[in-house]
Coordinates of C-alpha atoms in Angstrom, one line a residue:
M27 CA 113.6 -16.5 1.6
N28 CA 116.1 -19.4 1.9
A29 CA 115.3 -23.1 1.9
A30 CA 115.5 -23.4 5.7
E31 CA 112.9 -20.6 6.1
E32 CA 110.6 -22.2 3.5
L33 CA 110.9 -25.5 5.4
N34 CA 110.0 -23.8 8.6
Q35 CA 106.9 -22.3 7.0
G36 CA 105.7 -25.8 5.9
L37 CA 106.5 -25.6 2.2
L38 CA 108.3 -28.4 0.4
F39 CA 108.7 -28.5 -3.4
S40 CA 110.4 -30.5 -6.0
D41 CA 111.5 -28.7 -9.2
G42 CA 114.7 -30.5 -10.3
T43 CA 117.0 -28.2 -8.3
H44 CA 115.2 -28.3 -5.0
G45 CA 114.1 -31.6 -3.5
T46 CA 113.3 -33.3 -0.3
H47 CA 115.5 -36.0 1.0
G48 CA 114.3 -38.3 3.8
T49 CA 115.5 -41.5 5.4
A50 CA 114.5 -44.7 3.7
S51 CA 112.2 -46.8 5.8
N52 CA 110.1 -49.7 4.7
A53 CA 108.0 -49.6 7.8
G54 CA 104.5 -49.7 6.3
A55 CA 102.9 -48.3 9.4
S56 CA 101.7 -44.7 9.1
S57 CA 103.8 -42.0 10.6
C58 CA 103.7 -38.2 10.9
S59 CA 106.3 -36.3 8.8
T60 CA 109.0 -34.0 10.4
E61 CA 107.3 -31.0 8.8
E62 CA 103.9 -31.9 10.4
M63 CA 105.5 -32.5 13.8
A64 CA 107.2 -29.1 13.5
H65 CA 103.8 -27.5 13.1
G66 CA 102.0 -29.7 15.6
T67 CA 99.6 -30.9 12.9
H68 CA 98.7 -34.3 11.5
G69 CA 96.3 -34.8 8.7
T70 CA 94.9 -31.2 8.8
N71 CA 95.3 -28.0 6.8
T72 CA 95.2 -25.6 9.7
V73 CA 98.8 -24.3 9.3
P74 CA 99.1 -20.8 7.8
A75 CA 99.8 -20.7 4.1
A76 CA 103.5 -20.5 3.2
H77 CA 104.8 -17.7 1.0
H78 CA 107.2 -18.2 -1.9
P79 CA 108.8 -16.1 -4.6
E80 CA 107.8 -16.3 -8.2
I81 CA 107.8 -19.8 -9.8
E82 CA 110.3 -20.5 -12.5
R83 CA 108.2 -22.3 -15.1
P84 CA 107.9 -24.9 -16.4
T85 CA 108.4 -27.0 -13.3
F86 CA 106.9 -29.5 -10.9
R87 CA 106.5 -28.7 -7.2
T88 CA 105.3 -30.6 -4.2
Y89 CA 103.6 -28.7 -1.5
D90 CA 103.0 -30.5 1.8
H91 CA 100.8 -27.6 3.1
P92 CA 98.8 -24.8 1.6
A93 CA 101.3 -22.5 -0.1
K94 CA 101.1 -18.8 -1.2
T95 CA 103.2 -17.6 -4.1
L96 CA 103.1 -14.5 -6.3
A97 CA 101.2 -16.6 -8.8
G98 CA 98.5 -17.6 -6.3
T99 CA 97.6 -20.0 -3.5
Y100 CA 98.0 -23.7 -3.9
A101 CA 96.5 -26.6 -2.0
P102 CA 98.8 -29.4 -0.8
G103 CA 99.9 -31.8 -3.5
V104 CA 102.1 -32.2 -6.5
W105 CA 101.6 -29.4 -9.0
W106 CA 102.7 -28.7 -12.6
H107 CA 103.4 -25.1 -13.2
G108 CA 103.4 -24.8 -16.9
V109 CA 103.3 -22.3 -19.8
K110 CA 101.0 -22.5 -22.8
E111 CA 100.4 -20.3 -25.8
E112 CA 97.1 -18.5 -26.3
K113 CA 96.5 -16.1 -29.1
G114 CA 100.2 -15.8 -29.7
K115 CA 101.0 -15.0 -26.1
A116 CA 102.6 -17.1 -23.4
V117 CA 100.2 -17.8 -20.6
N118 CA 101.0 -19.4 -17.3
Y119 CA 98.8 -22.3 -16.1
D120 CA 98.8 -24.6 -13.1
K121 CA 97.6 -28.3 -12.8
R122 CA 97.3 -30.2 -9.5
I123 CA 98.4 -33.8 -10.2
C124 CA 97.9 -35.6 -6.9
S125 CA 98.1 -35.3 -3.2
P126 CA 101.6 -34.7 -1.6
L127 CA 104.2 -37.2 -3.0
H128 CA 108.0 -37.1 -2.9
V129 CA 110.6 -39.2 -4.7
E130 CA 113.1 -39.9 -2.0
A131 CA 115.7 -42.2 -3.6
V132 CA 116.6 -44.3 -6.7
T133 CA 116.4 -48.0 -6.0
A134 CA 118.2 -50.8 -7.9
C135 CA 119.8 -54.2 -7.4
E136 CA 123.0 -55.1 -9.3
G137 CA 122.1 -52.9 -12.3
A138 CA 118.5 -54.1 -12.6
D139 CA 115.2 -53.9 -10.8
F140 CA 115.3 -50.1 -10.9
G141 CA 112.6 -48.3 -8.9
R142 CA 111.9 -45.2 -6.9
L143 CA 111.3 -44.8 -3.2
L144 CA 108.1 -42.8 -2.8
R145 CA 106.9 -41.0 0.2
F146 CA 103.3 -39.8 0.2
R147 CA 100.4 -38.6 2.3
N148 CA 97.2 -40.6 2.1
T149 CA 93.6 -39.4 2.5
L150 CA 93.7 -39.7 6.3
G151 CA 96.7 -37.5 6.4
D152 CA 99.2 -40.2 7.3
W153 CA 102.6 -40.5 5.6
R154 CA 103.7 -43.8 4.1
E155 CA 106.5 -45.1 1.9
W156 CA 106.7 -47.5 -0.9
A157 CA 109.6 -48.8 -3.1
M158 CA 108.0 -48.8 -6.5
P159 CA 109.4 -50.8 -9.4
M160 CA 109.9 -48.6 -12.4
H161 CA 108.3 -51.0 -14.8
L162 CA 104.9 -50.1 -13.3
L163 CA 105.2 -46.8 -15.4
K164 CA 105.1 -48.7 -18.7
G165 CA 102.2 -47.8 -21.0
S166 CA 99.9 -45.3 -19.4
G167 CA 101.0 -46.3 -15.9
E168 CA 97.7 -47.8 -14.8
D169 CA 99.3 -50.4 -12.6
L170 CA 101.1 -47.7 -10.7
R171 CA 98.1 -45.5 -10.3
G172 CA 96.0 -48.5 -9.1
E173 CA 98.5 -49.1 -6.3
L174 CA 98.8 -45.5 -5.3
L175 CA 95.0 -45.1 -5.3
N176 CA 94.7 -48.2 -3.2
M177 CA 97.0 -46.7 -0.6
G178 CA 95.1 -43.4 -0.4
V179 CA 96.9 -41.1 -2.9
E180 CA 94.4 -38.9 -4.6
I181 CA 95.2 -38.5 -8.3
D182 CA 93.6 -36.2 -10.9
P183 CA 92.2 -38.6 -13.6
D184 CA 93.2 -36.1 -16.3
A185 CA 96.8 -35.8 -15.1
F186 CA 98.2 -39.3 -15.4
K187 CA 100.7 -38.4 -18.0
L188 CA 102.0 -35.6 -15.8
L189 CA 102.3 -38.0 -12.9
N190 CA 104.5 -40.3 -15.0
R191 CA 106.6 -37.4 -16.1
F192 CA 107.0 -36.2 -12.5
I193 CA 108.2 -39.5 -11.1
Q194 CA 110.5 -40.3 -14.0
G195 CA 111.9 -36.8 -14.0
Q196 CA 113.1 -37.1 -10.4
H197 CA 116.7 -38.2 -9.8
P198 CA 117.5 -38.0 -6.1
K199 CA 121.2 -38.3 -5.2
R200 CA 120.4 -41.0 -2.7
H201 CA 120.6 -44.6 -4.0
V202 CA 119.1 -47.5 -2.1
I203 CA 119.5 -51.3 -2.8
A204 CA 116.2 -52.8 -3.9
A205 CA 115.4 -56.2 -2.4
T206 CA 112.8 -58.0 -4.5
A207 CA 112.3 -60.8 -1.9
T208 CA 112.1 -61.0 1.8
G209 CA 114.8 -62.8 3.8
W210 CA 118.5 -62.6 3.8
H211 CA 120.0 -60.0 1.4
S212 CA 123.5 -60.6 2.9
P213 CA 124.8 -62.5 5.8
T214 CA 124.2 -59.5 8.0
L215 CA 120.9 -58.1 6.6
F216 CA 117.5 -59.7 6.8
I217 CA 114.7 -57.8 5.0
M218 CA 111.0 -57.8 5.8
P219 CA 108.3 -55.6 4.2
R220 CA 108.0 -53.4 7.3
E221 CA 111.6 -53.4 8.7
N222 CA 115.2 -54.3 8.0
I223 CA 117.1 -56.3 10.6
G224 CA 120.8 -56.0 10.6
N225 CA 123.2 -53.8 8.7
G226 CA 122.8 -52.4 5.1
D227 CA 120.9 -49.7 3.2
A228 CA 118.2 -51.7 1.4
I229 CA 114.5 -51.7 1.1
Y230 CA 111.9 -54.2 0.1
Q231 CA 110.5 -53.4 -3.3
S232 CA 107.3 -55.0 -4.7
E233 CA 104.7 -54.4 -7.3
A234 CA 101.9 -54.5 -4.6
A235 CA 102.6 -52.3 -1.7
N236 CA 100.0 -53.9 0.6
L237 CA 101.0 -57.5 0.3
D238 CA 102.5 -57.7 3.7
D239 CA 101.5 -60.5 6.0
F240 CA 104.5 -60.0 8.4
R241 CA 102.4 -58.0 10.8
Q242 CA 102.8 -57.6 14.6
A243 CA 100.5 -57.3 17.5
G244 CA 100.5 -58.0 21.2
T245 CA 103.8 -58.7 22.9
L246 CA 106.6 -61.3 22.7
E247 CA 106.0 -62.1 26.4
G248 CA 102.3 -62.8 25.7
W249 CA 103.3 -65.2 22.9
Q250 CA 105.9 -66.9 25.1
T251 CA 103.3 -67.4 27.9
E252 CA 100.4 -68.7 25.8
I253 CA 102.2 -70.6 23.0
G254 CA 105.9 -70.9 23.7
A255 CA 105.7 -72.3 27.2
R256 CA 103.0 -74.8 26.1
C257 CA 105.5 -76.5 23.7
E258 CA 106.8 -78.3 26.7
G259 CA 105.4 -81.8 26.7
N260 CA 103.7 -81.3 23.3
P261 CA 106.0 -82.6 20.5
L262 CA 103.6 -81.5 17.7
L263 CA 103.4 -77.9 19.0
M264 CA 107.2 -77.9 19.4
L265 CA 107.4 -79.1 15.8
A266 CA 105.2 -76.2 14.6
V267 CA 107.2 -73.5 16.4
C268 CA 110.6 -75.0 15.5
A269 CA 109.6 -75.4 11.8
S270 CA 108.8 -71.7 11.8
L271 CA 112.1 -70.7 13.4
A272 CA 114.2 -73.0 11.2
G273 CA 113.5 -71.1 7.9
P274 CA 116.1 -68.3 8.5
L275 CA 118.8 -70.9 9.2
L276 CA 118.6 -72.4 5.6
Y277 CA 120.5 -69.5 4.1
H278 CA 123.5 -69.9 6.4
L279 CA 123.5 -73.6 6.2
Q280 CA 123.1 -73.6 2.3
R281 CA 120.3 -76.1 2.5
Q282 CA 117.1 -76.5 0.5
G283 CA 113.8 -76.4 2.1
G284 CA 111.4 -79.2 2.9
G285 CA 108.5 -79.7 5.1
F286 CA 106.2 -81.6 7.5
H287 CA 102.6 -82.7 7.0
I288 CA 100.4 -83.2 10.1
V289 CA 98.0 -86.0 9.4
G290 CA 94.9 -86.7 11.5
D291 CA 91.1 -86.7 11.8
S292 CA 89.1 -83.6 11.8
S293 CA 89.0 -81.5 15.0
T294 CA 92.2 -82.9 16.5
G295 CA 94.1 -79.7 16.6
K296 CA 96.0 -79.8 13.3
S297 CA 94.9 -76.3 12.2
S298 CA 95.8 -75.0 15.7
A299 CA 99.3 -76.2 15.1
I300 CA 99.4 -74.5 11.8
Q301 CA 98.3 -71.2 13.4
A302 CA 100.8 -71.5 16.1
A303 CA 103.6 -71.8 13.5
A304 CA 102.2 -68.9 11.5
S305 CA 102.0 -66.7 14.7
V306 CA 105.9 -66.7 14.8
W307 CA 105.9 -64.4 11.8
G308 CA 102.4 -62.8 11.5
H309 CA 98.7 -63.0 12.2
G310 CA 98.0 -66.7 12.9
E311 CA 94.9 -66.8 10.6
Q312 CA 96.1 -64.5 7.8
F313 CA 99.8 -65.6 7.5
K314 CA 98.7 -69.2 6.8
R315 CA 97.3 -70.2 3.4
T316 CA 95.4 -73.2 2.2
W317 CA 96.4 -75.7 -0.4
R318 CA 93.5 -74.5 -2.5
A319 CA 95.7 -72.6 -5.0
T320 CA 97.4 -73.2 -8.4
G321 CA 101.0 -74.1 -8.6
N322 CA 101.7 -70.6 -9.9
G323 CA 99.9 -69.1 -7.0
L324 CA 101.8 -71.1 -4.5
E325 CA 105.1 -70.0 -6.1
G326 CA 104.2 -66.4 -5.5
I327 CA 103.3 -67.1 -1.9
A328 CA 106.5 -69.0 -1.3
A329 CA 108.6 -66.2 -2.8
Q330 CA 106.9 -63.8 -0.4
R331 CA 107.8 -66.1 2.5
N332 CA 111.4 -66.6 1.5
D333 CA 113.7 -67.6 4.4
T334 CA 110.7 -68.0 6.7
L335 CA 107.7 -70.3 6.8
L336 CA 105.1 -71.5 4.2
A337 CA 102.1 -72.6 6.3
L338 CA 99.4 -74.5 4.3
D339 CA 96.2 -75.9 5.8
E340 CA 93.9 -78.6 4.4
I341 CA 95.8 -80.6 1.8
G342 CA 92.5 -82.1 0.7
E343 CA 91.8 -78.8 -1.1
A344 CA 94.8 -79.4 -3.5
D345 CA 94.4 -81.1 -6.8
P346 CA 95.7 -84.6 -6.2
R347 CA 97.0 -84.9 -9.8
E348 CA 99.3 -81.8 -9.4
I349 CA 100.3 -81.9 -5.7
G350 CA 103.3 -84.1 -6.3
A351 CA 104.9 -81.6 -8.7
V352 CA 104.0 -78.8 -6.3
V353 CA 105.7 -80.5 -3.4
Y354 CA 108.9 -80.9 -5.5
A355 CA 108.8 -77.2 -6.4
M356 CA 108.1 -75.9 -2.9
A357 CA 111.0 -77.9 -1.4
N358 CA 113.5 -77.3 -4.2
G359 CA 112.8 -73.6 -4.1
T360 CA 112.6 -73.0 -7.9
G361 CA 109.5 -71.9 -9.9
K362 CA 108.6 -72.9 -13.4
A363 CA 110.7 -71.6 -16.3
R364 CA 108.4 -69.4 -18.4
A365 CA 108.9 -67.6 -21.8
S366 CA 108.4 -64.0 -22.4
R367 CA 106.5 -62.6 -25.3
N368 CA 109.6 -62.5 -27.5
G369 CA 110.5 -66.1 -26.6
G370 CA 113.2 -65.3 -24.1
A371 CA 113.2 -66.7 -20.6
R372 CA 111.6 -64.8 -17.8
P373 CA 113.3 -64.5 -14.5
T374 CA 112.5 -67.6 -12.4
K375 CA 111.1 -67.2 -8.9
R376 CA 113.3 -68.6 -6.1
W377 CA 112.9 -69.1 -2.4
R378 CA 114.0 -71.1 0.6
V379 CA 111.2 -72.0 3.0
V380 CA 110.2 -74.6 5.6
L381 CA 106.8 -76.0 4.5
F382 CA 104.4 -76.9 7.3
S383 CA 101.1 -78.5 6.3
S384 CA 98.1 -80.3 7.6
G385 CA 95.3 -82.5 6.3
E386 CA 93.1 -85.5 7.0
L387 CA 95.0 -87.6 4.4
G388 CA 98.7 -88.1 4.0
L389 CA 100.5 -87.1 0.8
S390 CA 100.5 -90.6 -0.8
A391 CA 96.9 -91.2 0.1
H392 CA 95.8 -87.9 -1.3
M393 CA 97.8 -88.5 -4.6
A394 CA 96.2 -91.9 -4.9
E395 CA 92.8 -90.3 -5.0
G396 CA 93.9 -88.7 -8.3
G397 CA 95.3 -91.9 -9.7
K398 CA 98.9 -90.9 -8.9
R399 CA 101.5 -92.8 -7.0
S400 CA 103.8 -90.8 -4.7
R401 CA 107.5 -91.2 -5.0
A402 CA 110.0 -91.4 -2.2
G403 CA 111.4 -88.0 -3.1
Q404 CA 108.1 -86.4 -2.6
E405 CA 107.5 -88.2 0.7
I406 CA 110.9 -87.2 2.0
R407 CA 110.3 -83.5 1.0
L408 CA 107.0 -83.5 2.8
M409 CA 107.0 -86.0 5.6
D410 CA 103.8 -87.3 7.1
I411 CA 103.6 -86.9 10.9
P412 CA 100.5 -88.5 12.5
A413 CA 98.4 -86.3 14.9
R414 CA 97.5 -89.2 17.2
R415 CA 98.5 -88.1 20.6
T416 CA 96.9 -88.4 24.0
H417 CA 94.4 -85.5 23.4
G418 CA 94.1 -85.3 19.6
A419 CA 97.3 -83.5 18.6
W420 CA 98.4 -82.7 22.2
D421 CA 99.8 -84.6 25.2
H422 CA 100.1 -82.1 28.0
L423 CA 97.2 -79.7 28.4
H424 CA 99.0 -77.3 30.9
G425 CA 96.0 -77.1 33.2
L426 CA 93.3 -76.7 30.6
P427 CA 90.3 -79.2 30.8
G428 CA 90.6 -80.8 27.4
G429 CA 92.2 -80.9 23.9
R430 CA 89.5 -78.7 22.5
E431 CA 90.1 -76.0 25.0
F432 CA 93.9 -76.3 24.5
S433 CA 93.4 -75.8 20.7
D434 CA 91.1 -72.8 21.3
A435 CA 93.7 -71.2 23.5
I436 CA 96.4 -71.6 20.9
Q437 CA 94.2 -70.1 18.2
R438 CA 93.2 -67.1 20.3
T439 CA 96.9 -66.4 21.1
S440 CA 97.9 -66.7 17.4
V441 CA 95.6 -63.7 16.5
T442 CA 96.4 -61.6 19.6
H443 CA 100.2 -62.0 20.2
Y444 CA 101.9 -62.6 16.8
G445 CA 104.8 -61.5 14.6
Q446 CA 107.2 -61.0 17.5
A447 CA 109.1 -64.3 17.9
G448 CA 110.5 -64.5 14.3
P449 CA 112.1 -61.1 14.1
A450 CA 113.4 -61.5 17.7
F451 CA 115.0 -64.8 16.6
I452 CA 116.8 -63.0 13.7
R453 CA 118.1 -60.3 16.0
A454 CA 119.4 -62.8 18.5
L455 CA 121.0 -64.8 15.7
L456 CA 122.9 -61.8 14.4
A457 CA 123.9 -60.7 17.9
S458 CA 125.1 -64.1 18.9
G459 CA 128.0 -64.3 16.5
E460 CA 127.3 -68.1 16.1
V461 CA 126.3 -68.0 12.4
D462 CA 129.6 -69.6 11.3
D463 CA 129.2 -72.4 13.8
L464 CA 125.8 -73.6 12.5
P465 CA 127.0 -76.2 10.0
A466 CA 129.1 -78.0 12.7
V467 CA 126.3 -77.9 15.2
L468 CA 123.9 -79.4 12.7
A469 CA 126.3 -82.2 11.8
S470 CA 126.8 -83.1 15.5
L471 CA 123.0 -83.2 16.0
C472 CA 122.5 -85.4 12.9
A473 CA 124.8 -88.0 14.3
K474 CA 122.3 -88.6 17.1
Y475 CA 119.5 -89.7 14.7
P476 CA 119.6 -93.4 13.7
S477 CA 119.3 -93.6 9.9
G478 CA 119.8 -96.6 7.7
S479 CA 119.6 -95.1 4.2
G480 CA 120.4 -91.9 2.3
Q481 CA 116.7 -90.9 2.4
E482 CA 116.5 -91.4 6.1
S483 CA 119.6 -89.4 6.5
R484 CA 118.0 -86.5 4.6
A485 CA 115.0 -86.7 6.8
A486 CA 117.1 -86.9 10.0
E487 CA 118.9 -83.7 8.9
R488 CA 115.7 -81.9 8.6
F489 CA 114.5 -83.0 12.1
A490 CA 117.9 -82.0 13.4
L491 CA 117.6 -78.6 11.8
L492 CA 114.4 -78.0 13.6
G493 CA 115.8 -79.3 16.9
M494 CA 118.8 -76.8 16.5
A495 CA 116.4 -73.9 15.8
G496 CA 114.5 -74.8 18.9
E497 CA 117.5 -75.1 21.1
L498 CA 118.9 -71.8 19.9
A499 CA 115.6 -70.1 20.7
I500 CA 115.8 -71.7 24.2
E501 CA 119.4 -70.5 24.7
W502 CA 118.5 -67.0 23.7
G503 CA 115.5 -66.8 26.0
L504 CA 112.8 -66.8 23.3
L505 CA 111.3 -70.2 23.9
P506 CA 110.6 -70.7 27.6
V507 CA 111.1 -74.4 28.0
P508 CA 113.9 -76.5 29.5
A509 CA 117.1 -76.9 27.5
G510 CA 117.1 -80.1 25.4
A511 CA 113.3 -80.1 25.1
A512 CA 113.3 -79.2 21.4
H513 CA 115.9 -81.8 20.6
A514 CA 114.1 -84.5 22.5
A515 CA 110.8 -83.7 20.8
M516 CA 112.4 -84.0 17.3
L517 CA 114.1 -87.3 18.1
E518 CA 110.7 -88.7 19.2
L519 CA 108.9 -87.5 16.1
F520 CA 111.7 -88.8 13.9
S521 CA 111.2 -92.2 15.5
V522 CA 107.5 -92.1 14.8
W523 CA 108.1 -91.1 11.2
S524 CA 110.6 -93.7 10.5
G525 CA 108.5 -96.4 12.2
N526 CA 105.5 -95.5 10.1
R527 CA 107.6 -95.5 6.9
G528 CA 109.4 -98.7 7.4
Q529 CA 113.1 -99.5 6.7
G530 CA 115.2 -99.0 3.7
Q531 CA 114.8 -96.8 0.6
G532 CA 111.3 -95.6 0.0
E533 CA 111.2 -96.7 -3.6
D534 CA 112.2 -100.2 -2.6
A535 CA 109.3 -100.5 -0.2
T536 CA 106.9 -99.1 -2.9
I537 CA 108.1 -101.5 -5.5
C538 CA 107.7 -104.5 -3.2
A539 CA 104.3 -103.4 -2.0
S540 CA 103.1 -102.9 -5.6
L541 CA 104.3 -106.3 -6.7
C542 CA 102.6 -108.1 -3.7
E543 CA 99.3 -106.2 -4.4
F544 CA 99.5 -107.2 -8.1
I545 CA 99.9 -110.9 -7.3
T546 CA 97.1 -110.7 -4.7
R547 CA 94.7 -109.1 -7.2
H548 CA 95.7 -110.9 -10.4
G549 CA 97.5 -114.0 -9.5
D550 CA 94.7 -116.3 -10.5
A551 CA 93.7 -114.4 -13.7
L552 CA 97.1 -113.5 -15.2
F553 CA 99.2 -116.5 -14.3
S554 CA 99.0 -120.3 -14.8
G555 CA 101.0 -123.3 -13.6
L556 CA 104.2 -123.8 -15.6
S557 CA 103.3 -127.4 -16.5
A558 CA 99.6 -126.7 -17.3
A559 CA 98.5 -126.1 -20.8
A560 CA 96.2 -123.1 -20.2
V561 CA 95.2 -120.1 -22.3
V562 CA 95.6 -116.9 -20.2
R563 CA 94.5 -113.5 -21.6
D564 CA 97.0 -110.7 -20.9
R565 CA 99.4 -113.1 -19.3
A566 CA 101.9 -111.7 -16.9
G567 CA 103.8 -115.0 -16.3
W568 CA 103.6 -118.5 -14.8
W569 CA 103.9 -120.0 -11.3
R570 CA 105.6 -123.1 -9.9
D571 CA 105.4 -124.6 -6.4
E572 CA 108.6 -125.7 -4.8
D573 CA 109.9 -126.2 -1.3
N574 CA 106.6 -125.2 0.4
R575 CA 106.5 -121.9 -1.5
R576 CA 105.2 -120.6 -4.8
V577 CA 107.6 -119.0 -7.2
W578 CA 106.0 -116.4 -9.5
M579 CA 107.8 -116.2 -12.9
F580 CA 107.1 -112.8 -14.4
T581 CA 107.6 -111.7 -18.0
A582 CA 109.4 -108.4 -18.4
E583 CA 106.2 -106.8 -19.6
G584 CA 104.2 -108.3 -16.7
L585 CA 106.7 -107.0 -14.2
R586 CA 106.4 -103.5 -15.7
R587 CA 102.6 -103.8 -15.3
A588 CA 102.9 -104.9 -11.8
V589 CA 105.1 -102.0 -10.8
P590 CA 104.1 -98.9 -12.9
G591 CA 106.1 -95.8 -12.7
F592 CA 109.5 -97.5 -12.4
D593 CA 111.8 -98.9 -15.1
L594 CA 112.8 -102.5 -15.2
V595 CA 116.3 -102.0 -13.9
R596 CA 115.0 -100.1 -10.8
I597 CA 112.4 -102.8 -10.2
T598 CA 114.8 -105.7 -10.3
T599 CA 117.4 -103.9 -8.2
A600 CA 114.8 -103.5 -5.5
L601 CA 113.6 -107.1 -5.7
D602 CA 117.1 -108.3 -5.5
A603 CA 117.8 -106.2 -2.5
A604 CA 114.7 -107.7 -0.8
G605 CA 116.0 -111.2 -1.5
W606 CA 113.0 -112.2 -3.6
I607 CA 114.8 -113.4 -6.7
T608 CA 115.2 -117.2 -6.4
E609 CA 117.0 -118.1 -9.7
R610 CA 118.9 -116.3 -12.4
N611 CA 121.4 -116.7 -15.2
T612 CA 124.9 -115.5 -14.6
G613 CA 125.1 -111.7 -14.6
L614 CA 121.3 -111.3 -15.0
Y615 CA 118.3 -111.0 -12.8
S616 CA 116.3 -113.4 -15.1
K617 CA 116.5 -117.0 -16.2
R618 CA 115.4 -118.7 -19.4
V619 CA 112.7 -121.3 -19.0
R620 CA 111.2 -123.6 -21.6
V621 CA 107.4 -123.0 -21.9
D622 CA 105.1 -124.3 -24.6
G623 CA 108.0 -124.9 -27.1
F624 CA 109.9 -121.6 -26.5
T625 CA 112.3 -120.3 -23.9
P626 CA 111.5 -116.8 -22.6
R627 CA 113.5 -115.0 -20.0
L628 CA 111.5 -114.9 -16.8
Y629 CA 112.0 -113.3 -13.4
H630 CA 111.7 -115.9 -10.7
L631 CA 110.3 -114.2 -7.6
A632 CA 109.2 -115.6 -4.2
P633 CA 107.8 -112.6 -2.3
T634 CA 107.8 -113.2 1.5
E635 CA 104.6 -111.1 2.0
V636 CA 102.2 -112.8 -0.3

């Protein structure tokens, strides 16, 4: 009997010289194999047993259906046909290792991250595929067996060594590129756990086969009607959708990530906006995460969301003492450097994501609860956007009676029509041929945002990026709103953000505010008049009235106490820029003053806000 006749009878085997070769697909959805379709069966053992000549032992074989050989009849599965010695004679024996499983291809990426593409049938009779990292076979292979058992592979508890030998002993001729992260693997290939978009033979490879939140349900048309069309007249909903669509553009623009934080009272629609953003890529409730996680845990989630969206709800659940460092890490796209057991450096996780967050407190207010002061770099990487609109977070209700009903409608749609818009945006981007034009388009949009400092320019670029993503989606028919609506919404929100933040560099405003607060709280206790002979404990300086104003003369140590977290050079530079330094010696920010028989250098300051 030749191989074609064996295949027609429903027998597949793997013994080193014979093997099965399928097409690589990382679509995690169950599917019926070609052999089953040929027999008209799915998940049953009703096909007649296949016949096969004598087995050349020792060997592994995989039977997809009951098989008859000269040695006996075998149930579907992976078998070890071995030989052992009993009483000085060679005796054949057979051991079933697991349910049907095939090694379809060798996977690797640039000489590392080797693995195997496995195709197997689960307990329900459905065929699935998984690109398995080879390091799961270390030791006894418990991690591998745990994943296979979780996916429905039935494994003989006494045959784990044989399972390891079987998988490692298979060397298919087909080689597939292993992608260890979602997102862009090349300028023309975008990889997701369940599908590849674009051109290239690669597959998503992960230690946990079921960690896939990029799921789909409903239709793109349903999402467009219930969420996409309602972005018109609702800047915060437009912000949510555009933030989700902007993630794939970061790779082509060579930009780091960053994010937006919706701030507002409870039950205003903030979480609904988060779910609307999440529905672009997956189930609205399951794709989002909360801030209640360790920094290490958020690194893992960000890596799984690479080139898409990291949606985090309820910033109040985060540790206020650690969130500043987490914001830096999420926006910069680099995880912690960690040492291996032998002291070497482990591979560092990397990602590019747009972060979209919500909470009742802004970032700086939440950090203050933990005794931390936010820095301008953190506030630029996660920008606070107030959710104070006409109806909570919304302006235009599109015929619904109230803000609550609008939020409910968004939430329902996010769990019924989801996971369609993001992949459709990738396909349209690749088909448009406009990838090389993106940097120039972004630069032209940035010019339309008024910005007075480097930090504001960075913020403007991120708003412009979202506006560009939205306008591309409108152009390609994915976002059913008038052209220009996304750009107009981002300009409005940028104006709101910059108005709340104030003018100039963020650190300058923080320094000036800290100084004024210190004088207000401690002016009477830590200062005295320059001409008065007074004993002041923990003195920060002196004061002197002149020209209808009070000049506060700080010691260097007092100035550092007044503005913690900044060095003296940075403090004095900000105060000079604000025009608060009234007197100084040449080339310095301070001036010597005679006090009680000595002449210390003091910083003469006249804050305009005290």
